[in-house]
Tab-separated table of C-alpha atoms (C1' of nucleotides) in Angstrom:
chain	number	residue	atom	x	y	z
A	1	MET	CA	-106.512	-143.873	96.349
A	2	ASP	CA	-105.209	-147.427	96.408
A	3	LYS	CA	-101.809	-147.996	94.924
A	4	GLU	CA	-101.981	-149.410	91.415
A	5	ILE	CA	-101.222	-153.115	91.270
A	6	SER	CA	-99.152	-154.152	88.291
A	7	GLN	CA	-100.644	-156.292	85.551
A	8	ALA	CA	-97.770	-158.716	86.048
A	9	VAL	CA	-99.278	-159.543	89.424
A	10	ILE	CA	-102.831	-159.690	88.073
A	11	ARG	CA	-101.729	-162.098	85.392
A	12	ARG	CA	-100.640	-164.543	88.092
A	13	MET	CA	-103.655	-164.333	90.381
A	14	PRO	CA	-105.970	-166.649	88.419
A	15	ARG	CA	-103.256	-169.293	88.481
A	16	TYR	CA	-103.002	-169.132	92.262
A	17	TYR	CA	-106.757	-169.413	92.347
A	18	ARG	CA	-106.641	-172.533	90.229
A	19	TYR	CA	-103.964	-174.230	92.331
A	20	LEU	CA	-105.794	-173.411	95.537
A	21	GLY	CA	-108.983	-174.873	94.082
A	22	ASP	CA	-107.108	-178.055	93.248
A	23	LEU	CA	-105.736	-178.179	96.805
A	24	ILE	CA	-109.255	-177.865	98.226
A	25	ASP	CA	-110.328	-180.773	96.024
A	26	LYS	CA	-107.459	-182.788	97.471
A	27	GLY	CA	-108.578	-181.926	100.992
A	28	VAL	CA	-105.538	-179.832	101.854
A	29	GLU	CA	-106.330	-177.343	104.613
A	30	ARG	CA	-103.228	-175.221	104.845
A	31	ILE	CA	-100.157	-174.532	102.771
A	32	SER	CA	-96.960	-172.535	103.124
A	33	SER	CA	-95.705	-170.228	100.427
A	34	TYR	CA	-92.739	-172.561	100.097
A	35	ASP	CA	-94.802	-175.694	99.454
A	36	LEU	CA	-96.991	-173.834	96.990
A	37	SER	CA	-93.919	-172.442	95.255
A	38	VAL	CA	-92.616	-175.966	94.666
A	39	MET	CA	-95.942	-177.065	93.192
A	40	MET	CA	-96.217	-174.063	90.935
A	41	HIS	CA	-92.570	-173.722	89.950
A	42	VAL	CA	-92.287	-170.139	91.143
A	43	THR	CA	-90.459	-168.590	94.094
A	44	ALA	CA	-92.031	-168.437	97.539
A	45	SER	CA	-90.956	-164.838	97.648
A	46	GLN	CA	-93.028	-164.001	94.616
A	47	ILE	CA	-96.105	-165.654	96.061
A	48	ARG	CA	-95.819	-163.686	99.305
A	49	GLN	CA	-95.121	-160.431	97.483
A	50	ASP	CA	-98.054	-160.966	95.145
A	51	LEU	CA	-100.528	-161.769	97.902
A	52	ASN	CA	-99.370	-158.921	100.098
A	53	ASN	CA	-100.440	-156.469	97.432
A	54	PHE	CA	-103.966	-157.255	98.559
A	55	GLY	CA	-103.491	-157.863	102.260
A	56	GLY	CA	-101.952	-160.244	104.756
A	57	PHE	CA	-103.789	-163.496	104.232
A	58	GLY	CA	-101.317	-165.731	106.017
A	59	GLN	CA	-100.150	-166.360	109.523
A	60	GLN	CA	-96.578	-166.633	110.716
A	61	GLY	CA	-95.575	-170.143	111.605
A	62	TYR	CA	-98.721	-171.556	109.985
A	63	GLY	CA	-98.868	-170.509	106.369
A	64	TYR	CA	-102.091	-169.879	104.497
A	65	ASN	CA	-105.482	-171.396	105.036
A	66	VAL	CA	-106.303	-172.810	101.610
A	67	LYS	CA	-110.050	-172.279	101.648
A	68	TYR	CA	-109.788	-168.755	103.030
A	69	LEU	CA	-107.122	-167.703	100.552
A	70	TYR	CA	-109.084	-169.251	97.695
A	71	GLU	CA	-112.132	-167.246	98.622
A	72	GLU	CA	-110.211	-164.028	99.088
A	73	ILE	CA	-108.557	-164.301	95.677
A	74	GLY	CA	-111.980	-165.072	94.225
A	75	LYS	CA	-113.251	-161.788	95.660
A	76	ILE	CA	-110.195	-159.894	94.392
A	77	LEU	CA	-110.883	-161.224	90.898
A	78	GLY	CA	-114.553	-160.373	91.207
A	79	LEU	CA	-115.764	-163.946	90.854
A	80	ASN	CA	-118.447	-163.302	93.463
A	81	ILE	CA	-120.030	-160.778	91.103
A	82	VAL	CA	-122.225	-161.735	88.152
A	83	HIS	CA	-120.953	-160.523	84.783
A	84	ASN	CA	-123.258	-160.629	81.805
A	85	ILE	CA	-121.579	-161.438	78.515
A	86	ILE	CA	-122.856	-161.076	74.987
A	87	ILE	CA	-121.094	-162.831	72.140
A	88	ILE	CA	-120.812	-160.967	68.860
A	89	GLY	CA	-120.402	-163.539	66.117
A	90	ALA	CA	-121.980	-166.973	66.488
A	91	GLY	CA	-119.460	-168.802	64.341
A	92	ASN	CA	-117.300	-171.648	65.545
A	93	VAL	CA	-115.476	-169.736	68.228
A	94	GLY	CA	-118.553	-167.903	69.471
A	95	GLN	CA	-120.449	-171.158	69.742
A	96	ALA	CA	-117.530	-172.883	71.434
A	97	ILE	CA	-117.453	-170.203	74.109
A	98	ALA	CA	-121.215	-170.293	74.541
A	99	ASN	CA	-120.888	-173.999	75.242
A	100	TYR	CA	-118.431	-173.546	78.116
A	101	VAL	CA	-120.465	-174.285	81.222
A	102	ASN	CA	-117.589	-173.659	83.615
A	103	PHE	CA	-117.599	-169.905	83.147
A	104	GLU	CA	-120.932	-169.675	84.959
A	105	ARG	CA	-119.452	-171.182	88.097
A	106	VAL	CA	-117.171	-168.185	88.397
A	107	GLY	CA	-119.835	-165.582	87.715
A	108	PHE	CA	-119.786	-165.199	83.941
A	109	ASN	CA	-123.218	-165.547	82.355
A	110	ILE	CA	-123.583	-165.572	78.617
A	111	ILE	CA	-126.934	-163.969	77.953
A	112	ALA	CA	-127.042	-163.691	74.171
A	113	LEU	CA	-125.246	-164.254	70.877
A	114	PHE	CA	-125.555	-162.087	67.787
A	115	ASP	CA	-124.934	-162.847	64.156
A	116	VAL	CA	-125.839	-161.623	60.693
A	117	ASN	CA	-126.260	-165.113	59.251
A	118	PRO	CA	-129.974	-165.925	58.754
A	119	ASP	CA	-129.220	-169.638	59.121
A	120	LEU	CA	-128.047	-169.031	62.688
A	121	ILE	CA	-130.484	-166.352	63.871
A	122	GLY	CA	-133.210	-167.812	66.065
A	123	LYS	CA	-131.273	-170.913	67.006
A	124	SER	CA	-130.105	-171.527	70.556
A	125	ILE	CA	-127.010	-172.861	72.261
A	126	ARG	CA	-127.571	-174.281	75.723
A	127	GLY	CA	-130.738	-172.223	75.758
A	128	ILE	CA	-128.937	-169.030	74.799
A	129	GLU	CA	-130.526	-167.432	71.777
A	130	ILE	CA	-128.692	-166.267	68.685
A	131	HIS	CA	-130.179	-162.868	67.881
A	132	ASP	CA	-130.177	-160.861	64.700
A	133	TYR	CA	-127.220	-158.505	64.756
A	134	ASN	CA	-129.644	-155.703	63.922
A	135	GLU	CA	-131.207	-156.138	67.343
A	136	LEU	CA	-127.917	-155.472	69.105
A	137	GLU	CA	-128.591	-151.839	69.931
A	138	GLU	CA	-132.011	-152.519	71.354
A	139	PHE	CA	-130.727	-155.455	73.360
A	140	VAL	CA	-127.856	-153.543	74.917
A	141	LYS	CA	-130.184	-150.706	75.889
A	142	ASN	CA	-132.607	-153.065	77.594
A	143	ASN	CA	-130.166	-155.404	79.294
A	144	LYS	CA	-127.188	-155.149	81.596
A	145	VAL	CA	-124.229	-155.993	79.379
A	146	ASP	CA	-120.888	-156.084	81.179
A	147	ILE	CA	-118.661	-157.736	78.616
A	148	ALA	CA	-118.806	-158.170	74.855
A	149	ALA	CA	-116.920	-161.114	73.395
A	150	LEU	CA	-115.812	-160.363	69.859
A	151	THR	CA	-115.696	-163.598	67.889
A	152	LEU	CA	-115.968	-162.369	64.345
A	153	PRO	CA	-113.648	-161.354	61.488
A	154	LYS	CA	-111.405	-158.364	62.096
A	155	ASN	CA	-113.256	-155.780	60.019
A	156	ALA	CA	-116.568	-156.709	61.537
A	157	ALA	CA	-114.974	-156.699	64.992
A	158	VAL	CA	-113.771	-153.129	64.580
A	159	GLU	CA	-117.145	-151.989	63.348
A	160	SER	CA	-119.172	-153.717	66.038
A	161	SER	CA	-116.826	-152.625	68.804
A	162	SER	CA	-117.297	-148.960	67.918
A	163	LYS	CA	-121.034	-149.476	67.955
A	164	LEU	CA	-120.818	-151.158	71.354
A	165	ILE	CA	-118.591	-148.422	72.731
A	166	GLU	CA	-121.179	-145.859	71.673
A	167	LEU	CA	-123.783	-147.901	73.497
A	168	GLY	CA	-121.694	-147.737	76.657
A	169	VAL	CA	-120.036	-151.157	76.706
A	170	LYS	CA	-116.603	-150.796	78.272
A	171	ALA	CA	-115.153	-154.294	78.485
A	172	PHE	CA	-114.189	-156.481	75.551
A	173	TRP	CA	-113.017	-160.027	75.282
A	174	ASN	CA	-111.424	-159.822	71.884
A	175	PHE	CA	-110.779	-162.925	69.778
A	176	ALA	CA	-110.445	-161.017	66.504
A	177	ASN	CA	-107.042	-160.575	64.917
A	178	VAL	CA	-107.015	-156.820	65.394
A	179	ASP	CA	-106.485	-154.326	68.215
A	180	ILE	CA	-109.492	-152.511	69.604
A	181	GLU	CA	-108.589	-148.830	69.650
A	182	ASN	CA	-108.434	-147.604	73.211
A	183	GLU	CA	-106.833	-144.199	72.828
A	184	ASP	CA	-107.872	-142.685	76.144
A	185	ASN	CA	-107.667	-145.944	78.091
A	186	SER	CA	-111.322	-145.858	78.973
A	187	LEU	CA	-111.868	-149.422	77.808
A	188	ILE	CA	-110.870	-152.741	79.267
A	189	VAL	CA	-109.714	-155.178	76.647
A	190	GLU	CA	-108.521	-158.735	77.038
A	191	ASN	CA	-107.112	-160.147	73.846
A	192	VAL	CA	-107.096	-163.792	72.876
A	193	HIS	CA	-104.987	-163.699	69.761
A	194	LEU	CA	-104.761	-167.353	68.804
A	195	SER	CA	-102.569	-166.825	65.771
A	196	GLU	CA	-100.035	-164.878	67.845
A	197	SER	CA	-100.015	-167.685	70.366
A	198	LEU	CA	-99.277	-170.198	67.586
A	199	MET	CA	-96.482	-168.014	66.228
A	200	ARG	CA	-94.761	-167.882	69.620
A	201	LEU	CA	-95.052	-171.647	69.781
A	202	SER	CA	-93.452	-171.885	66.371
A	203	TYR	CA	-90.616	-169.545	67.330
A	204	ASN	CA	-89.832	-171.559	70.433
A	205	ILE	CA	-89.866	-174.831	68.516
A	206	ILE	CA	-87.275	-173.502	66.106
A	207	ARG	CA	-85.185	-171.982	68.883
A	208	GLN	CA	-85.064	-175.300	70.682
A	209	ASP	CA	-84.164	-177.190	67.531
A	210	LYS	CA	-81.209	-174.853	67.069
A	211	ALA	CA	-79.943	-175.092	70.653
B	1	MET	CA	-74.250	-169.965	70.935
B	2	ASP	CA	-76.699	-167.173	70.174
B	3	LYS	CA	-77.696	-165.004	73.060
B	4	GLU	CA	-81.054	-165.945	74.471
B	5	ILE	CA	-83.817	-163.565	73.430
B	6	SER	CA	-86.304	-162.800	76.157
B	7	GLN	CA	-89.869	-164.026	75.923
B	8	ALA	CA	-90.983	-160.433	76.461
B	9	VAL	CA	-89.559	-159.670	73.037
B	10	ILE	CA	-91.001	-162.817	71.446
B	11	ARG	CA	-94.424	-161.942	72.771
B	12	ARG	CA	-94.324	-158.710	70.774
B	13	MET	CA	-93.016	-160.064	67.461
B	14	PRO	CA	-96.311	-161.449	66.122
B	15	ARG	CA	-97.915	-158.064	66.727
B	16	TYR	CA	-95.255	-156.315	64.658
B	17	TYR	CA	-95.857	-158.919	61.986
B	18	ARG	CA	-99.565	-158.170	61.999
B	19	TYR	CA	-99.111	-154.403	61.737
B	20	LEU	CA	-96.615	-154.777	58.921
B	21	GLY	CA	-99.031	-157.038	57.075
B	22	ASP	CA	-101.722	-154.386	57.433
B	23	LEU	CA	-99.308	-151.756	56.110
B	24	ILE	CA	-98.569	-153.906	53.063
B	25	ASP	CA	-102.308	-154.175	52.425
B	26	LYS	CA	-102.491	-150.397	52.562
B	27	GLY	CA	-99.665	-150.126	50.048
B	28	VAL	CA	-97.173	-148.557	52.453
B	29	GLU	CA	-93.602	-149.211	51.327
B	30	ARG	CA	-91.491	-147.878	54.153
B	31	ILE	CA	-91.996	-146.863	57.750
B	32	SER	CA	-89.888	-145.360	60.502
B	33	SER	CA	-89.801	-146.778	64.001
B	34	TYR	CA	-91.386	-143.537	65.136
B	35	ASP	CA	-94.386	-143.749	62.801
B	36	LEU	CA	-94.886	-147.397	63.665
B	37	SER	CA	-94.639	-146.578	67.356
B	38	VAL	CA	-97.473	-144.074	67.040
B	39	MET	CA	-99.670	-146.628	65.274
B	40	MET	CA	-98.967	-149.351	67.794
B	41	HIS	CA	-98.926	-147.247	70.939
B	42	VAL	CA	-95.454	-148.341	71.966
B	43	THR	CA	-92.127	-146.495	72.044
B	44	ALA	CA	-89.937	-146.231	68.967
B	45	SER	CA	-87.052	-147.214	71.180
B	46	GLN	CA	-88.690	-150.508	72.038
B	47	ILE	CA	-89.336	-151.306	68.401
B	48	ARG	CA	-85.710	-150.678	67.464
B	49	GLN	CA	-84.413	-152.625	70.451
B	50	ASP	CA	-86.704	-155.547	69.726
B	51	LEU	CA	-85.785	-155.773	66.053
B	52	ASN	CA	-82.085	-155.418	66.714
B	53	ASN	CA	-82.142	-158.614	68.713
B	54	PHE	CA	-82.400	-160.333	65.358
B	55	GLY	CA	-80.362	-158.051	63.132
B	56	GLY	CA	-80.308	-154.612	61.600
B	57	PHE	CA	-83.274	-154.546	59.276
B	58	GLY	CA	-83.457	-150.797	58.835
B	59	GLN	CA	-81.470	-148.085	57.192
B	60	GLN	CA	-80.447	-144.764	58.704
B	61	GLY	CA	-82.343	-141.847	57.299
B	62	TYR	CA	-84.836	-144.150	55.587
B	63	GLY	CA	-86.466	-146.372	58.158
B	64	TYR	CA	-87.633	-149.899	57.445
B	65	ASN	CA	-88.810	-151.423	54.201
B	66	VAL	CA	-92.217	-152.802	55.139
B	67	LYS	CA	-92.246	-155.838	52.887
B	68	TYR	CA	-88.701	-156.847	53.740
B	69	LEU	CA	-89.230	-156.483	57.479
B	70	TYR	CA	-92.500	-158.398	57.260
B	71	GLU	CA	-90.774	-161.290	55.561
B	72	GLU	CA	-87.852	-161.291	57.955
B	73	ILE	CA	-90.105	-161.401	60.995
B	74	GLY	CA	-92.032	-164.193	59.306
B	75	LYS	CA	-88.815	-166.182	59.041
B	76	ILE	CA	-87.879	-165.426	62.641
B	77	LEU	CA	-91.246	-166.776	63.753
B	78	GLY	CA	-90.847	-169.807	61.515
B	79	LEU	CA	-93.875	-169.059	59.377
B	80	ASN	CA	-92.002	-170.243	56.294
B	81	ILE	CA	-91.870	-173.710	57.804
B	82	VAL	CA	-94.788	-176.133	57.759
B	83	HIS	CA	-95.951	-177.282	61.176
B	84	ASN	CA	-98.266	-180.246	61.431
B	85	ILE	CA	-100.826	-180.019	64.209
B	86	ILE	CA	-103.033	-182.699	65.691
B	87	ILE	CA	-105.996	-181.748	67.815
B	88	ILE	CA	-106.744	-183.909	70.829
B	89	GLY	CA	-110.410	-183.507	71.658
B	90	ALA	CA	-112.900	-182.771	68.894
B	91	GLY	CA	-115.379	-180.907	71.067
B	92	ASN	CA	-116.447	-177.343	70.499
B	93	VAL	CA	-113.034	-175.778	70.902
B	94	GLY	CA	-111.229	-178.460	68.912
B	95	GLN	CA	-113.699	-178.085	66.071
B	96	ALA	CA	-113.517	-174.309	66.195
B	97	ILE	CA	-109.752	-174.439	65.784
B	98	ALA	CA	-109.982	-176.993	62.995
B	99	ASN	CA	-112.233	-174.567	61.166
B	100	TYR	CA	-109.716	-171.726	61.211
B	101	VAL	CA	-108.473	-171.491	57.653
B	102	ASN	CA	-106.080	-168.621	58.347
B	103	PHE	CA	-103.600	-170.751	60.262
B	104	GLU	CA	-102.631	-172.554	57.067
B	105	ARG	CA	-101.496	-169.294	55.466
B	106	VAL	CA	-98.819	-169.009	58.106
B	107	GLY	CA	-97.655	-172.586	57.916
B	108	PHE	CA	-99.842	-174.419	60.414
B	109	ASN	CA	-101.545	-177.488	58.980
B	110	ILE	CA	-104.066	-179.368	61.014
B	111	ILE	CA	-103.719	-182.965	59.926
B	112	ALA	CA	-106.026	-184.843	62.298
B	113	LEU	CA	-108.383	-184.660	65.245
B	114	PHE	CA	-108.839	-187.334	67.889
B	115	ASP	CA	-111.727	-188.085	70.196
B	116	VAL	CA	-113.202	-190.884	72.260
B	117	ASN	CA	-116.801	-190.056	71.356
B	118	PRO	CA	-118.167	-192.619	68.850
B	119	ASP	CA	-120.590	-190.011	67.495
B	120	LEU	CA	-117.670	-187.904	66.342
B	121	ILE	CA	-115.190	-190.542	65.196
B	122	GLY	CA	-115.150	-190.888	61.415
B	123	LYS	CA	-116.607	-187.451	60.763
B	124	SER	CA	-114.585	-184.741	59.072
B	125	ILE	CA	-114.086	-181.006	59.492
B	126	ARG	CA	-112.932	-179.204	56.368
B	127	GLY	CA	-111.746	-182.576	55.158
B	128	ILE	CA	-109.786	-183.270	58.329
B	129	GLU	CA	-110.793	-186.573	59.833
B	130	ILE	CA	-111.739	-187.164	63.451
B	131	HIS	CA	-109.924	-190.329	64.459
B	132	ASP	CA	-110.523	-192.735	67.285
B	133	TYR	CA	-108.379	-191.709	70.230
B	134	ASN	CA	-107.143	-195.300	70.361
B	135	GLU	CA	-105.402	-194.764	67.042
B	136	LEU	CA	-103.357	-191.864	68.413
B	137	GLU	CA	-100.184	-193.857	69.054
B	138	GLU	CA	-100.173	-195.445	65.635
B	139	PHE	CA	-100.882	-192.121	63.962
B	140	VAL	CA	-98.080	-190.271	65.745
B	141	LYS	CA	-95.619	-193.019	64.851
B	142	ASN	CA	-96.539	-192.867	61.177
B	143	ASN	CA	-96.846	-189.129	60.718
B	144	LYS	CA	-94.780	-186.048	61.384
B	145	VAL	CA	-96.532	-184.393	64.314
B	146	ASP	CA	-95.027	-181.065	65.373
B	147	ILE	CA	-97.670	-179.684	67.681
B	148	ALA	CA	-100.472	-181.211	69.703
B	149	ALA	CA	-103.392	-178.967	70.550
B	150	LEU	CA	-105.046	-180.063	73.771
B	151	THR	CA	-108.721	-179.196	73.649
B	152	LEU	CA	-110.168	-181.577	76.163
B	153	PRO	CA	-111.019	-181.625	79.885
B	154	LYS	CA	-108.141	-181.200	82.301
B	155	ASN	CA	-107.817	-184.787	83.481
B	156	ALA	CA	-107.893	-186.123	79.959
B	157	ALA	CA	-105.426	-183.427	78.900
B	158	VAL	CA	-102.906	-184.519	81.511
B	159	GLU	CA	-103.284	-188.159	80.535
B	160	SER	CA	-103.023	-187.617	76.811
B	161	SER	CA	-100.114	-185.211	77.136
B	162	SER	CA	-98.025	-187.796	78.971
B	163	LYS	CA	-98.840	-190.308	76.254
B	164	LEU	CA	-97.819	-187.810	73.586
B	165	ILE	CA	-94.608	-186.927	75.412
B	166	GLU	CA	-93.716	-190.623	75.469
B	167	LEU	CA	-94.348	-190.719	71.745
B	168	GLY	CA	-91.896	-187.882	71.251
B	169	VAL	CA	-94.204	-184.886	70.820
B	170	LYS	CA	-92.504	-181.828	72.282
B	171	ALA	CA	-94.774	-178.877	71.574
B	172	PHE	CA	-98.214	-178.334	73.063
B	173	TRP	CA	-100.887	-175.768	72.444
B	174	ASN	CA	-102.777	-176.182	75.653
B	175	PHE	CA	-106.387	-175.051	76.016
B	176	ALA	CA	-107.095	-177.211	79.074
B	177	ASN	CA	-107.400	-175.607	82.481
B	178	VAL	CA	-104.299	-177.277	83.854
B	179	ASP	CA	-100.529	-176.915	83.557
B	180	ILE	CA	-98.612	-179.453	81.516
B	181	GLU	CA	-95.750	-180.649	83.693
B	182	ASN	CA	-92.477	-179.591	82.139
B	183	GLU	CA	-90.012	-180.300	84.921
B	184	ASP	CA	-86.827	-180.391	82.861
B	185	ASN	CA	-87.941	-177.734	80.391
B	186	SER	CA	-87.724	-180.101	77.467
B	187	LEU	CA	-91.214	-179.209	76.271
B	188	ILE	CA	-92.599	-176.138	74.586
B	189	VAL	CA	-95.991	-175.181	75.901
B	190	GLU	CA	-98.240	-172.316	74.895
B	191	ASN	CA	-101.210	-171.965	77.160
B	192	VAL	CA	-104.555	-170.525	76.161
B	193	HIS	CA	-106.282	-170.363	79.508
B	194	LEU	CA	-109.602	-168.772	78.640
B	195	SER	CA	-110.936	-168.731	82.166
B	196	GLU	CA	-107.826	-166.931	83.426
B	197	SER	CA	-108.259	-164.389	80.671
B	198	LEU	CA	-111.847	-163.775	81.754
B	199	MET	CA	-110.790	-163.405	85.373
B	200	ARG	CA	-108.271	-160.712	84.488
B	201	LEU	CA	-110.984	-158.954	82.556
B	202	SER	CA	-113.214	-159.133	85.603
B	203	TYR	CA	-110.501	-157.785	87.909
B	204	ASN	CA	-109.857	-154.827	85.645
B	205	ILE	CA	-113.570	-154.036	85.360
B	206	ILE	CA	-113.869	-153.848	89.134
B	207	ARG	CA	-110.668	-151.850	89.471
B	208	GLN	CA	-111.925	-149.277	86.996
B	209	ASP	CA	-115.306	-149.041	88.699
B	210	LYS	CA	-113.524	-148.234	91.950
B	211	ALA	CA	-111.201	-145.604	90.494
C	1	DT	C1'	-91.003	-172.015	124.602
C	2	DA	C1'	-88.805	-173.334	120.036
C	3	DG	C1'	-89.731	-173.809	115.322
C	4	DA	C1'	-91.957	-172.317	111.374
C	5	DT	C1'	-93.304	-169.064	108.310
C	6	DT	C1'	-95.105	-164.746	107.281
C	7	DG	C1'	-94.841	-159.690	105.896
C	8	DT	C1'	-91.753	-156.413	104.384
C	9	DT	C1'	-87.444	-154.034	103.442
C	10	DA	C1'	-83.293	-154.163	100.795
C	11	DA	C1'	-80.585	-155.992	96.951
C	12	DT	C1'	-80.499	-157.694	92.483
C	13	DC	C1'	-81.803	-158.462	88.106
C	14	DG	C1'	-83.933	-157.555	83.737
C	15	DA	C1'	-86.641	-154.772	80.734
C	16	DT	C1'	-87.770	-150.303	78.987
C	17	DT	C1'	-86.679	-145.725	77.721
C	18	DA	C1'	-83.583	-141.974	76.566
C	19	DA	C1'	-79.827	-140.198	74.191
C	20	DC	C1'	-76.749	-139.718	70.584
C	21	DA	C1'	-72.991	-140.944	67.447
C	22	DA	C1'	-72.971	-143.306	63.104
C	23	DT	C1'	-74.535	-143.230	58.585
C	24	DC	C1'	-77.693	-143.488	54.805
D	1	DT	C1'	-74.465	-131.751	51.671
D	2	DA	C1'	-78.263	-131.487	55.289
D	3	DG	C1'	-81.878	-134.007	57.276
D	4	DA	C1'	-83.654	-138.139	58.867
D	5	DT	C1'	-83.454	-142.128	61.274
D	6	DT	C1'	-81.127	-146.118	62.581
D	7	DG	C1'	-78.276	-149.110	65.803
D	8	DT	C1'	-76.487	-149.156	70.199
D	9	DT	C1'	-74.798	-147.584	74.671
D	10	DA	C1'	-76.140	-145.595	78.970
D	11	DA	C1'	-79.702	-144.328	82.302
D	12	DT	C1'	-83.897	-145.324	84.345
D	13	DC	C1'	-87.521	-147.801	85.854
D	14	DG	C1'	-89.968	-151.756	87.499
D	15	DA	C1'	-90.218	-156.501	88.770
D	16	DT	C1'	-88.181	-160.379	91.036
D	17	DT	C1'	-85.507	-162.451	94.525
D	18	DA	C1'	-83.091	-162.561	98.912
D	19	DA	C1'	-82.900	-161.738	103.620
D	20	DC	C1'	-84.550	-161.300	108.078
D	21	DA	C1'	-87.078	-159.249	111.946
D	22	DA	C1'	-91.683	-159.902	113.581
D	23	DT	C1'	-94.802	-163.062	115.357
D	24	DC	C1'	-97.881	-166.934	115.486
DNA sequence: TAGATTGTTAATCGATTAACAATC
DNA sequence: TAGATTGTTAATCGATTAACAATC
């Protein structure tokens, strides 16, 4: 069994990926952990420790090959694999996400939206159909669904997540202001709690005003 | 000078606030750190440590008064203060945020959106006007702007953030896939990097499949 | 080769958990 | 009062940083 890699490390990997992508765009071929650390405002030590959780991607005296490291991190994050996403709730947030074209470039395909609102059902966003919520069960049974994005009010989110769990969906991208119960840790949940994010912003504004 | 409270603690405060709000809705008057810890799947010790950064809100042998603690945490997070927000970029994400009514309940007022797209300029969302991006400077000078939400492509986000910094805006709610440069730590930035969130989800899906 | 920079071990720092005296 | 539960100190755990031998 591989040693468990801490979520603190995982949280940083997409950021490395982003910076390396930017370096490729700038035509940079190689970079040392030190130079990258200056760009990213982190320590070189942390970069080397983080990367070495997954293998030795660098070379002494040379540093890291940008393109190679970029690709390796992409594989670590599973961006070379296609993930099918369904969006539960075709309101403002659900539609906003469905409109993001960039997710597809990194392997995330939105294959359907669901809603209970008759005004929305049947419409399409970028060619992705908004289905009747009542068709959810049938759809999940007949399609490969890797991730369910929950973009609906909290009560509805709880209800639909239990339905989806029953249907075998294991990964949730949760925008609702509630925690998805995950007692036995069999689920994978990523929360995007916008109101909590705003509250932290508010706290830090006040703290700075006081200092 | 007050001792600095770690961001690890701050990150958890809004979640306490949410659970306490739910308890109020359920009519619960008091709760012990132990009972709350079971609900939230954290340790009672952590709850008590976290709260005691800000003061002793409980009572031995009794626990915590739910309503009182809820209000105190609200004050700590500055939810009793009105924060004016402008949204830069009235695309899908900007509009989705403008449509969130719940933010107002906790003191966040969206007072304007800005965009360069002539099709959008002049329209309104929930009575909030979409202004011409060219009017941004004038608007910021004539209004109290506490927070700028950046919901626009990365290059535009970088450009508009430097303009806003010049105009004295200090707090950013950043949805763009880029880091706002904050060399001297004079800014407050909360990032909502959706693609990074998705990548973590993807990593954890793969990890679980392997285990 | 000499210089640069990694990979990795050891040291430090900070955050979490445990324990318990204080006290309601 | 006895029981419950806090506030807080001490112990533990984990994450970050420093240091340096290995090596390209």
